[in-house]
Every structure is written in structure tokens, then in C-alpha cells.
PDB file of C-alpha atoms and ligand atoms in Angstrom:
ATOM      1  CA  MET A   1       0.400   0.464   0.162  1.00 79.00           C
ATOM      2  CA  SER A   2       0.963   3.107  -1.186  1.00 93.00           C
ATOM      3  CA  THR A   3       1.600   5.883   2.005  1.00 98.00           C
ATOM      4  CA  LYS A   4      -1.432   8.551   1.440  1.00 98.00           C
ATOM      5  CA  VAL A   5      -0.039  12.648   1.658  1.00 98.00           C
ATOM      6  CA  SER A   6      -1.739  14.793   2.980  1.00 98.00           C
ATOM      7  CA  ILE A   7      -1.828  19.678   4.252  1.00 98.00           C
ATOM      8  CA  ASP A   8      -3.589  20.731   6.778  1.00 98.00           C
ATOM      9  CA  PRO A   9      -5.992  23.816   5.153  1.00 97.00           C
ATOM     10  CA  ASN A  10      -5.643  25.074   9.355  1.00 97.00           C
ATOM     11  CA  LEU A  11      -1.983  24.676   9.689  1.00 98.00           C
ATOM     12  CA  CYS A  12      -0.662  25.524   5.685  1.00 98.00           C
ATOM     13  CA  TYR A  13      -0.084  29.566   6.425  1.00 97.00           C
ATOM     14  CA  GLY A  14       1.537  29.285   2.798  1.00 97.00           C
ATOM     15  CA  SER A  15       5.200  29.294   3.177  1.00 97.00           C
ATOM     16  CA  GLY A  16       5.981  27.579   0.204  1.00 96.00           C
ATOM     17  CA  GLU A  17       8.512  24.961   1.374  1.00 97.00           C
ATOM     18  CA  CYS A  18       7.119  21.964  -0.205  1.00 98.00           C
ATOM     19  CA  VAL A  19       6.323  23.227  -3.603  1.00 98.00           C
ATOM     20  CA  HIS A  20       9.232  23.870  -3.577  1.00 97.00           C
ATOM     21  CA  ARG A  21      10.684  20.852  -2.483  1.00 98.00           C
ATOM     22  CA  ALA A  22       7.873  18.736  -4.676  1.00 98.00           C
ATOM     23  CA  PRO A  23       6.545  21.045  -7.508  1.00 98.00           C
ATOM     24  CA  SER A  24       5.143  17.501  -9.413  1.00 98.00           C
ATOM     25  CA  VAL A  25       3.164  16.717  -5.517  1.00 98.00           C
ATOM     26  CA  PHE A  26       2.453  20.330  -4.100  1.00 98.00           C
ATOM     27  CA  GLU A  27       0.861  23.150  -5.542  1.00 98.00           C
ATOM     28  CA  PHE A  28       0.061  26.159  -4.435  1.00 97.00           C
ATOM     29  CA  VAL A  29      -3.817  27.174  -3.979  1.00 97.00           C
ATOM     30  CA  ASP A  30      -4.993  30.317  -3.328  1.00 95.00           C
ATOM     31  CA  GLU A  31      -1.327  31.672  -1.917  1.00 95.00           C
ATOM     32  CA  TYR A  32      -2.065  27.776   0.953  1.00 97.00           C
ATOM     33  CA  GLY A  33      -0.027  24.194  -0.220  1.00 98.00           C
ATOM     34  CA  VAL A  34      -1.978  21.921  -1.408  1.00 98.00           C
ATOM     35  CA  VAL A  35      -1.578  18.616  -2.654  1.00 98.00           C
ATOM     36  CA  ARG A  36      -1.722  18.584  -6.525  1.00 98.00           C
ATOM     37  CA  PRO A  37      -4.771  16.444  -7.784  1.00 98.00           C
ATOM     38  CA  GLY A  38      -4.659  12.888  -7.903  1.00 98.00           C
ATOM     39  CA  ARG A  39      -1.090  12.679  -6.233  1.00 98.00           C
ATOM     40  CA  ALA A  40      -1.995  12.084  -3.133  1.00 98.00           C
ATOM     41  CA  ASP A  41      -0.367   8.602  -3.121  1.00 98.00           C
ATOM     42  CA  SER A  42       3.124  10.380  -3.666  1.00 98.00           C
ATOM     43  CA  GLY A  43       3.470   9.879   0.822  1.00 98.00           C
ATOM     44  CA  ASP A  44       6.867   7.023  -0.341  1.00 98.00           C
ATOM     45  CA  ASP A  45       8.200   9.704  -2.636  1.00 98.00           C
ATOM     46  CA  PRO A  46      11.690  10.913  -0.315  1.00 98.00           C
ATOM     47  CA  ARG A  47      10.737  14.659  -1.673  1.00 98.00           C
ATOM     48  CA  VAL A  48       7.882  14.300  -0.580  1.00 98.00           C
ATOM     49  CA  GLN A  49       8.991  13.101   3.242  1.00 98.00           C
ATOM     50  CA  GLU A  50      11.908  15.478   3.325  1.00 98.00           C
ATOM     51  CA  ALA A  51       8.470  18.107   2.686  1.00 98.00           C
ATOM     52  CA  ALA A  52       6.733  16.527   5.682  1.00 98.00           C
ATOM     53  CA  GLU A  53       9.743  17.218   7.577  1.00 98.00           C
ATOM     54  CA  LYS A  54      10.443  20.677   6.191  1.00 98.00           C
ATOM     55  CA  CYS A  55       7.351  22.211   6.262  1.00 98.00           C
ATOM     56  CA  PRO A  56       7.716  25.055   9.701  1.00 98.00           C
ATOM     57  CA  SER A  57       4.308  24.604  10.191  1.00 98.00           C
ATOM     58  CA  GLN A  58       3.966  20.376  10.320  1.00 98.00           C
ATOM     59  CA  ALA A  59       0.862  20.696   8.759  1.00 98.00           C
ATOM     60  CA  ILE A  60       2.182  17.488   6.020  1.00 98.00           C
ATOM     61  CA  LEU A  61       0.473  13.954   7.258  1.00 98.00           C
ATOM     62  CA  LEU A  62       1.110  11.400   5.694  1.00 98.00           C
ATOM     63  CA  THR A  63      -1.179   8.560   6.708  1.00 97.00           C
ATOM     64  CA  GLU A  64      -0.388   4.365   6.236  1.00 90.00           C
TER      65      GLU A  64
HETATM   66  S1  SF4 B 101       5.176  23.844   3.509  1.00 50.89           S
HETATM   67 FE1  SF4 B 101       3.986  23.638   5.098  1.00 50.89          FE
HETATM   68  S2  SF4 B 101       3.317  25.941   5.889  1.00 50.89           S
HETATM   69 FE2  SF4 B 101       4.703  25.785   3.620  1.00 50.89          FE
HETATM   70  S3  SF4 B 101       3.712  25.924   2.121  1.00 50.89           S
HETATM   71 FE3  SF4 B 101       3.792  23.304   2.335  1.00 50.89          FE
HETATM   72  S4  SF4 B 101       1.916  22.267   4.123  1.00 50.89           S
HETATM   73 FE4  SF4 B 101       1.707  25.617   3.609  1.00 50.89          FE
END
């Protein structure tokens, strides 16, 4: 099973770190980071895992 990735919109404050690190998975919508449509199964991507570690507000969630 692939690891799921999501962003908690209540925690994200739009720093842009995730979009910078993994632009194929994350994008900006209304100045906040979101997971691109169809990319929610990208949690095993090392760039996504690094983005989750480096998100300054711990808004990126990885779940099995
Ligand atoms: S790195 Fe975190 S706070 Fe910054 S845009 Fe992405 S989810 Fe939001």
C-alpha cells in the first residue's frame, strides 16, 4: 500500500517550502499549499517525505 499525503489547511500558512521541494506533488492554491489532484498517493516519494519534515508548521500529513 502506498503512503498517502495530505495538507491540513488549518495549519498551513503558505510558506511555499513544499511547492519548492516537490512541485510535481504540491501546488499553491489561493496562496496555500495543497496536494495536486491525483497525487495523494505520493507519500512514499522521498521529496514528499522531506517536505513533510521541513514544513515549518507541520501541516503535511503522511498516513498509511
Ligand atoms: S511547507 Fe507547510 S506551511 Fe508551507 S505551504 Fe507547504 S504545507 Fe503550507
